Amino acid sequence: MKICIIFLVLLIFGANNTAYSNNIIVESDFLEIRDNERKSVFIGNVYAQDDRLEVWSQEMVLQFFDESNKIKQIYANDNVKVFDGEITATSEEATYDVTNKIVKMTGNIHVKEGDNIVTCDELILDLEKSTSIMKSNSLNKVKARILNNNLVLE
């Protein structure tokens, strides 16, 4: 049986500290609430959706601040897929640091936008600075396939 919980999350964005609330819906086969640890652990066929993103994984952990019910960090593990309109990213695991607005994806990453594809082992995305860093281990290299007027650059 799917478990569905709606979280009202207050996220802080922008340098001027303007805030807006976001509804996040999380569904899974199993939910374990660890109140003493301030965690909610969703296990099995996890699907999460907010106003902008959709995320799939086999496990998702929401870590809350001690003093409130605001989310501090979201961790997704095992077959992670993130869909944002035109962009799809897959990885073995992903962490979103809500306070610092940093997304870190690790393990066999594939990012696809239209026909453009980037593969790497680690992706760090700074949402506030609008920057991304892609890295790979010594055995692999970051690979980008960018289509430009039917010309493939690799």
PDB file of N, CA and C in Angstrom, residues 27-94:
ATOM      1  N   GLU A  27       5.328   9.744  -1.803  1.00  0.00           N
ATOM      2  CA  GLU A  27       4.644   8.453  -1.758  1.00  0.00           C
ATOM      3  C   GLU A  27       5.694   7.354  -1.680  1.00  0.00           C
ATOM      4  N   SER A  28       5.401   6.283  -0.942  1.00  0.00           N
ATOM      5  CA  SER A  28       6.302   5.143  -0.868  1.00  0.00           C
ATOM      6  C   SER A  28       5.533   3.921  -0.398  1.00  0.00           C
ATOM      7  N   ASP A  29       6.211   2.762  -0.444  1.00  0.00           N
ATOM      8  CA  ASP A  29       5.595   1.532   0.052  1.00  0.00           C
ATOM      9  C   ASP A  29       5.586   1.480   1.574  1.00  0.00           C
ATOM     10  N   PHE A  30       6.557   2.153   2.198  1.00  0.00           N
ATOM     11  CA  PHE A  30       6.747   2.065   3.643  1.00  0.00           C
ATOM     12  C   PHE A  30       7.263   3.406   4.163  1.00  0.00           C
ATOM     13  N   LEU A  31       6.816   3.811   5.324  1.00  0.00           N
ATOM     14  CA  LEU A  31       7.288   5.040   5.957  1.00  0.00           C
ATOM     15  C   LEU A  31       7.662   4.747   7.397  1.00  0.00           C
ATOM     16  N   GLU A  32       8.888   5.139   7.762  1.00  0.00           N
ATOM     17  CA  GLU A  32       9.346   5.012   9.141  1.00  0.00           C
ATOM     18  C   GLU A  32       9.668   6.403   9.657  1.00  0.00           C
ATOM     19  N   ILE A  33       9.019   6.785  10.744  1.00  0.00           N
ATOM     20  CA  ILE A  33       9.264   8.091  11.350  1.00  0.00           C
ATOM     21  C   ILE A  33      10.146   7.878  12.571  1.00  0.00           C
ATOM     22  N   ARG A  34      11.317   8.510  12.548  1.00  0.00           N
ATOM     23  CA  ARG A  34      12.272   8.436  13.655  1.00  0.00           C
ATOM     24  C   ARG A  34      12.256   9.774  14.371  1.00  0.00           C
ATOM     25  N   ASP A  35      11.319   9.927  15.271  1.00  0.00           N
ATOM     26  CA  ASP A  35      11.082  11.205  15.929  1.00  0.00           C
ATOM     27  C   ASP A  35      12.299  11.696  16.704  1.00  0.00           C
ATOM     28  N   ASN A  36      12.993  10.803  17.414  1.00  0.00           N
ATOM     29  CA  ASN A  36      14.172  11.211  18.187  1.00  0.00           C
ATOM     30  C   ASN A  36      15.298  11.710  17.292  1.00  0.00           C
ATOM     31  N   GLU A  37      15.384  11.191  16.067  1.00  0.00           N
ATOM     32  CA  GLU A  37      16.419  11.606  15.111  1.00  0.00           C
ATOM     33  C   GLU A  37      15.941  12.729  14.207  1.00  0.00           C
ATOM     34  N   ARG A  38      14.676  13.097  14.308  1.00  0.00           N
ATOM     35  CA  ARG A  38      14.063  14.134  13.463  1.00  0.00           C
ATOM     36  C   ARG A  38      14.145  13.754  11.989  1.00  0.00           C
ATOM     37  N   LYS A  39      13.803  12.481  11.677  1.00  0.00           N
ATOM     38  CA  LYS A  39      13.873  11.965  10.317  1.00  0.00           C
ATOM     39  C   LYS A  39      12.590  11.251   9.940  1.00  0.00           C
ATOM     40  N   SER A  40      12.251  11.346   8.663  1.00  0.00           N
ATOM     41  CA  SER A  40      11.224  10.513   8.052  1.00  0.00           C
ATOM     42  C   SER A  40      11.895   9.733   6.939  1.00  0.00           C
ATOM     43  N   VAL A  41      11.778   8.403   6.982  1.00  0.00           N
ATOM     44  CA  VAL A  41      12.445   7.540   6.013  1.00  0.00           C
ATOM     45  C   VAL A  41      11.376   6.852   5.161  1.00  0.00           C
ATOM     46  N   PHE A  42      11.403   7.137   3.871  1.00  0.00           N
ATOM     47  CA  PHE A  42      10.477   6.541   2.909  1.00  0.00           C
ATOM     48  C   PHE A  42      11.229   5.429   2.178  1.00  0.00           C
ATOM     49  N   ILE A  43      10.648   4.230   2.121  1.00  0.00           N
ATOM     50  CA  ILE A  43      11.339   3.088   1.532  1.00  0.00           C
ATOM     51  C   ILE A  43      10.428   2.398   0.517  1.00  0.00           C
ATOM     52  N   GLY A  44      10.998   2.068  -0.635  1.00  0.00           N
ATOM     53  CA  GLY A  44      10.298   1.303  -1.658  1.00  0.00           C
ATOM     54  C   GLY A  44       9.467   2.144  -2.601  1.00  0.00           C
ATOM     55  N   ASN A  45       9.846   2.151  -3.872  1.00  0.00           N
ATOM     56  CA  ASN A  45       9.085   2.849  -4.914  1.00  0.00           C
ATOM     57  C   ASN A  45       8.717   4.276  -4.509  1.00  0.00           C
ATOM     58  N   VAL A  46       9.717   5.037  -4.087  1.00  0.00           N
ATOM     59  CA  VAL A  46       9.483   6.402  -3.599  1.00  0.00           C
ATOM     60  C   VAL A  46       9.267   7.338  -4.782  1.00  0.00           C
ATOM     61  N   TYR A  47       8.268   8.179  -4.644  1.00  0.00           N
ATOM     62  CA  TYR A  47       7.983   9.223  -5.634  1.00  0.00           C
ATOM     63  C   TYR A  47       7.705  10.506  -4.860  1.00  0.00           C
ATOM     64  N   ALA A  48       8.418  11.576  -5.195  1.00  0.00           N
ATOM     65  CA  ALA A  48       8.209  12.872  -4.550  1.00  0.00           C
ATOM     66  C   ALA A  48       7.975  13.921  -5.620  1.00  0.00           C
ATOM     67  N   GLN A  49       7.103  14.875  -5.305  1.00  0.00           N
ATOM     68  CA  GLN A  49       6.765  15.919  -6.274  1.00  0.00           C
ATOM     69  C   GLN A  49       6.496  17.214  -5.534  1.00  0.00           C
ATOM     70  N   ASP A  50       7.050  18.308  -6.079  1.00  0.00           N
ATOM     71  CA  ASP A  50       6.667  19.627  -5.599  1.00  0.00           C
ATOM     72  C   ASP A  50       6.189  20.425  -6.804  1.00  0.00           C
ATOM     73  N   ASP A  51       6.145  21.739  -6.684  1.00  0.00           N
ATOM     74  CA  ASP A  51       5.642  22.573  -7.773  1.00  0.00           C
ATOM     75  C   ASP A  51       6.503  22.496  -9.025  1.00  0.00           C
ATOM     76  N   ARG A  52       7.779  22.092  -8.883  1.00  0.00           N
ATOM     77  CA  ARG A  52       8.711  22.152 -10.004  1.00  0.00           C
ATOM     78  C   ARG A  52       9.358  20.821 -10.354  1.00  0.00           C
ATOM     79  N   LEU A  53       9.648  20.001  -9.357  1.00  0.00           N
ATOM     80  CA  LEU A  53      10.436  18.782  -9.562  1.00  0.00           C
ATOM     81  C   LEU A  53       9.640  17.518  -9.291  1.00  0.00           C
ATOM     82  N   GLU A  54      10.076  16.442  -9.945  1.00  0.00           N
ATOM     83  CA  GLU A  54       9.623  15.098  -9.629  1.00  0.00           C
ATOM     84  C   GLU A  54      10.865  14.268  -9.351  1.00  0.00           C
ATOM     85  N   VAL A  55      10.825  13.435  -8.298  1.00  0.00           N
ATOM     86  CA  VAL A  55      11.966  12.608  -7.926  1.00  0.00           C
ATOM     87  C   VAL A  55      11.479  11.194  -7.655  1.00  0.00           C
ATOM     88  N   TRP A  56      12.228  10.222  -8.194  1.00  0.00           N
ATOM     89  CA  TRP A  56      11.966   8.809  -7.941  1.00  0.00           C
ATOM     90  C   TRP A  56      13.211   8.198  -7.312  1.00  0.00           C
ATOM     91  N   SER A  57      13.051   7.253  -6.403  1.00  0.00           N
ATOM     92  CA  SER A  57      14.168   6.511  -5.824  1.00  0.00           C
ATOM     93  C   SER A  57      13.593   5.324  -5.048  1.00  0.00           C
ATOM     94  N   GLN A  58      14.470   4.516  -4.485  1.00  0.00           N
ATOM     95  CA  GLN A  58      14.017   3.402  -3.652  1.00  0.00           C
ATOM     96  C   GLN A  58      14.011   3.773  -2.174  1.00  0.00           C
ATOM     97  N   GLU A  59      14.749   4.835  -1.830  1.00  0.00           N
ATOM     98  CA  GLU A  59      14.768   5.315  -0.447  1.00  0.00           C
ATOM     99  C   GLU A  59      14.926   6.831  -0.453  1.00  0.00           C
ATOM    100  N   MET A  60      14.197   7.492   0.441  1.00  0.00           N
ATOM    101  CA  MET A  60      14.321   8.935   0.602  1.00  0.00           C
ATOM    102  C   MET A  60      14.224   9.258   2.092  1.00  0.00           C
ATOM    103  N   VAL A  61      15.165  10.083   2.560  1.00  0.00           N
ATOM    104  CA  VAL A  61      15.195  10.480   3.966  1.00  0.00           C
ATOM    105  C   VAL A  61      15.045  11.994   4.048  1.00  0.00           C
ATOM    106  N   LEU A  62      14.065  12.434   4.819  1.00  0.00           N
ATOM    107  CA  LEU A  62      13.880  13.853   5.084  1.00  0.00           C
ATOM    108  C   LEU A  62      14.397  14.113   6.490  1.00  0.00           C
ATOM    109  N   GLN A  63      15.414  14.965   6.603  1.00  0.00           N
ATOM    110  CA  GLN A  63      16.000  15.331   7.897  1.00  0.00           C
ATOM    111  C   GLN A  63      15.462  16.699   8.276  1.00  0.00           C
ATOM    112  N   PHE A  64      14.908  16.824   9.469  1.00  0.00           N
ATOM    113  CA  PHE A  64      14.312  18.073   9.921  1.00  0.00           C
ATOM    114  C   PHE A  64      15.220  18.776  10.921  1.00  0.00           C
ATOM    115  N   PHE A  65      15.095  20.108  10.995  1.00  0.00           N
ATOM    116  CA  PHE A  65      15.783  20.872  12.030  1.00  0.00           C
ATOM    117  C   PHE A  65      15.203  20.473  13.387  1.00  0.00           C
ATOM    118  N   ASP A  66      16.007  20.558  14.436  1.00  0.00           N
ATOM    119  CA  ASP A  66      15.548  20.202  15.782  1.00  0.00           C
ATOM    120  C   ASP A  66      14.456  21.123  16.289  1.00  0.00           C
ATOM    121  N   GLU A  67      14.599  22.402  16.024  1.00  0.00           N
ATOM    122  CA  GLU A  67      13.701  23.386  16.617  1.00  0.00           C
ATOM    123  C   GLU A  67      12.400  23.617  15.837  1.00  0.00           C
ATOM    124  N   SER A  68      12.255  22.997  14.681  1.00  0.00           N
ATOM    125  CA  SER A  68      11.039  23.212  13.886  1.00  0.00           C
ATOM    126  C   SER A  68      10.788  21.998  13.000  1.00  0.00           C
ATOM    127  N   ASN A  69       9.732  22.058  12.273  1.00  0.00           N
ATOM    128  CA  ASN A  69       9.425  20.998  11.315  1.00  0.00           C
ATOM    129  C   ASN A  69       9.886  21.354   9.911  1.00  0.00           C
ATOM    130  N   LYS A  70      10.825  22.272   9.815  1.00  0.00           N
ATOM    131  CA  LYS A  70      11.367  22.639   8.504  1.00  0.00           C
ATOM    132  C   LYS A  70      12.408  21.611   8.085  1.00  0.00           C
ATOM    133  N   ILE A  71      12.418  21.312   6.798  1.00  0.00           N
ATOM    134  CA  ILE A  71      13.349  20.324   6.279  1.00  0.00           C
ATOM    135  C   ILE A  71      14.739  20.922   6.166  1.00  0.00           C
ATOM    136  N   LYS A  72      15.716  20.202   6.692  1.00  0.00           N
ATOM    137  CA  LYS A  72      17.114  20.601   6.648  1.00  0.00           C
ATOM    138  C   LYS A  72      17.811  19.986   5.447  1.00  0.00           C
ATOM    139  N   GLN A  73      17.513  18.701   5.180  1.00  0.00           N
ATOM    140  CA  GLN A  73      18.189  17.982   4.102  1.00  0.00           C
ATOM    141  C   GLN A  73      17.273  16.884   3.569  1.00  0.00           C
ATOM    142  N   ILE A  74      17.393  16.662   2.256  1.00  0.00           N
ATOM    143  CA  ILE A  74      16.680  15.554   1.612  1.00  0.00           C
ATOM    144  C   ILE A  74      17.726  14.654   0.976  1.00  0.00           C
ATOM    145  N   TYR A  75      17.669  13.376   1.295  1.00  0.00           N
ATOM    146  CA  TYR A  75      18.622  12.400   0.767  1.00  0.00           C
ATOM    147  C   TYR A  75      17.840  11.324   0.025  1.00  0.00           C
ATOM    148  N   ALA A  76      18.224  11.052  -1.223  1.00  0.00           N
ATOM    149  CA  ALA A  76      17.590   9.998  -2.025  1.00  0.00           C
ATOM    150  C   ALA A  76      18.667   8.988  -2.414  1.00  0.00           C
ATOM    151  N   ASN A  77      18.318   7.707  -2.393  1.00  0.00           N
ATOM    152  CA  ASN A  77      19.290   6.645  -2.626  1.00  0.00           C
ATOM    153  C   ASN A  77      18.670   5.541  -3.482  1.00  0.00           C
ATOM    154  N   ASP A  78      19.498   4.924  -4.306  1.00  0.00           N
ATOM    155  CA  ASP A  78      19.135   3.741  -5.081  1.00  0.00           C
ATOM    156  C   ASP A  78      18.201   4.091  -6.255  1.00  0.00           C
ATOM    157  N   ASN A  79      18.795   4.161  -7.428  1.00  0.00           N
ATOM    158  CA  ASN A  79      18.023   4.446  -8.653  1.00  0.00           C
ATOM    159  C   ASN A  79      17.333   5.811  -8.601  1.00  0.00           C
ATOM    160  N   VAL A  80      18.097   6.851  -8.363  1.00  0.00           N
ATOM    161  CA  VAL A  80      17.536   8.200  -8.243  1.00  0.00           C
ATOM    162  C   VAL A  80      17.305   8.776  -9.638  1.00  0.00           C
ATOM    163  N   LYS A  81      16.124   9.338  -9.827  1.00  0.00           N
ATOM    164  CA  LYS A  81      15.788  10.021 -11.077  1.00  0.00           C
ATOM    165  C   LYS A  81      15.120  11.335 -10.709  1.00  0.00           C
ATOM    166  N   VAL A  82      15.632  12.433 -11.282  1.00  0.00           N
ATOM    167  CA  VAL A  82      15.076  13.764 -11.044  1.00  0.00           C
ATOM    168  C   VAL A  82      14.626  14.326 -12.386  1.00  0.00           C
ATOM    169  N   PHE A  83      13.390  14.812 -12.431  1.00  0.00           N
ATOM    170  CA  PHE A  83      12.840  15.385 -13.657  1.00  0.00           C
ATOM    171  C   PHE A  83      12.412  16.820 -13.372  1.00  0.00           C
ATOM    172  N   ASP A  84      12.921  17.745 -14.186  1.00  0.00           N
ATOM    173  CA  ASP A  84      12.622  19.165 -14.026  1.00  0.00           C
ATOM    174  C   ASP A  84      12.222  19.738 -15.383  1.00  0.00           C
ATOM    175  N   GLY A  85      11.004  19.504 -15.796  1.00  0.00           N
ATOM    176  CA  GLY A  85      10.530  20.027 -17.080  1.00  0.00           C
ATOM    177  C   GLY A  85      11.201  19.364 -18.264  1.00  0.00           C
ATOM    178  N   GLU A  86      12.290  19.942 -18.753  1.00  0.00           N
ATOM    179  CA  GLU A  86      12.982  19.426 -19.925  1.00  0.00           C
ATOM    180  C   GLU A  86      14.231  18.629 -19.575  1.00  0.00           C
ATOM    181  N   ILE A  87      14.664  18.652 -18.321  1.00  0.00           N
ATOM    182  CA  ILE A  87      15.914  18.015 -17.916  1.00  0.00           C
ATOM    183  C   ILE A  87      15.629  16.797 -17.047  1.00  0.00           C
ATOM    184  N   THR A  88      16.302  15.680 -17.380  1.00  0.00           N
ATOM    185  CA  THR A  88      16.231  14.467 -16.578  1.00  0.00           C
ATOM    186  C   THR A  88      17.637  14.119 -16.117  1.00  0.00           C
ATOM    187  N   ALA A  89      17.791  13.865 -14.822  1.00  0.00           N
ATOM    188  CA  ALA A  89      19.083  13.467 -14.265  1.00  0.00           C
ATOM    189  C   ALA A  89      18.894  12.181 -13.481  1.00  0.00           C
ATOM    190  N   THR A  90      19.816  11.226 -13.679  1.00  0.00           N
ATOM    191  CA  THR A  90      19.778   9.986 -12.917  1.00  0.00           C
ATOM    192  C   THR A  90      21.117   9.799 -12.208  1.00  0.00           C
ATOM    193  N   SER A  91      21.085   9.119 -11.058  1.00  0.00           N
ATOM    194  CA  SER A  91      22.300   8.842 -10.296  1.00  0.00           C
ATOM    195  C   SER A  91      22.011   7.732  -9.294  1.00  0.00           C
ATOM    196  N   GLU A  92      23.063   7.313  -8.588  1.00  0.00           N
ATOM    197  CA  GLU A  92      22.889   6.318  -7.543  1.00  0.00           C
ATOM    198  C   GLU A  92      22.347   6.954  -6.266  1.00  0.00           C
ATOM    199  N   GLU A  93      22.800   8.188  -5.969  1.00  0.00           N
ATOM    200  CA  GLU A  93      22.269   8.893  -4.805  1.00  0.00           C
ATOM    201  C   GLU A  93      22.326  10.402  -5.009  1.00  0.00           C
ATOM    202  N   ALA A  94      21.505  11.102  -4.238  1.00  0.00           N
ATOM    203  CA  ALA A  94      21.448  12.559  -4.329  1.00  0.00           C
ATOM    204  C   ALA A  94      21.123  13.134  -2.953  1.00  0.00           C
TER     205      ALA A  94
END
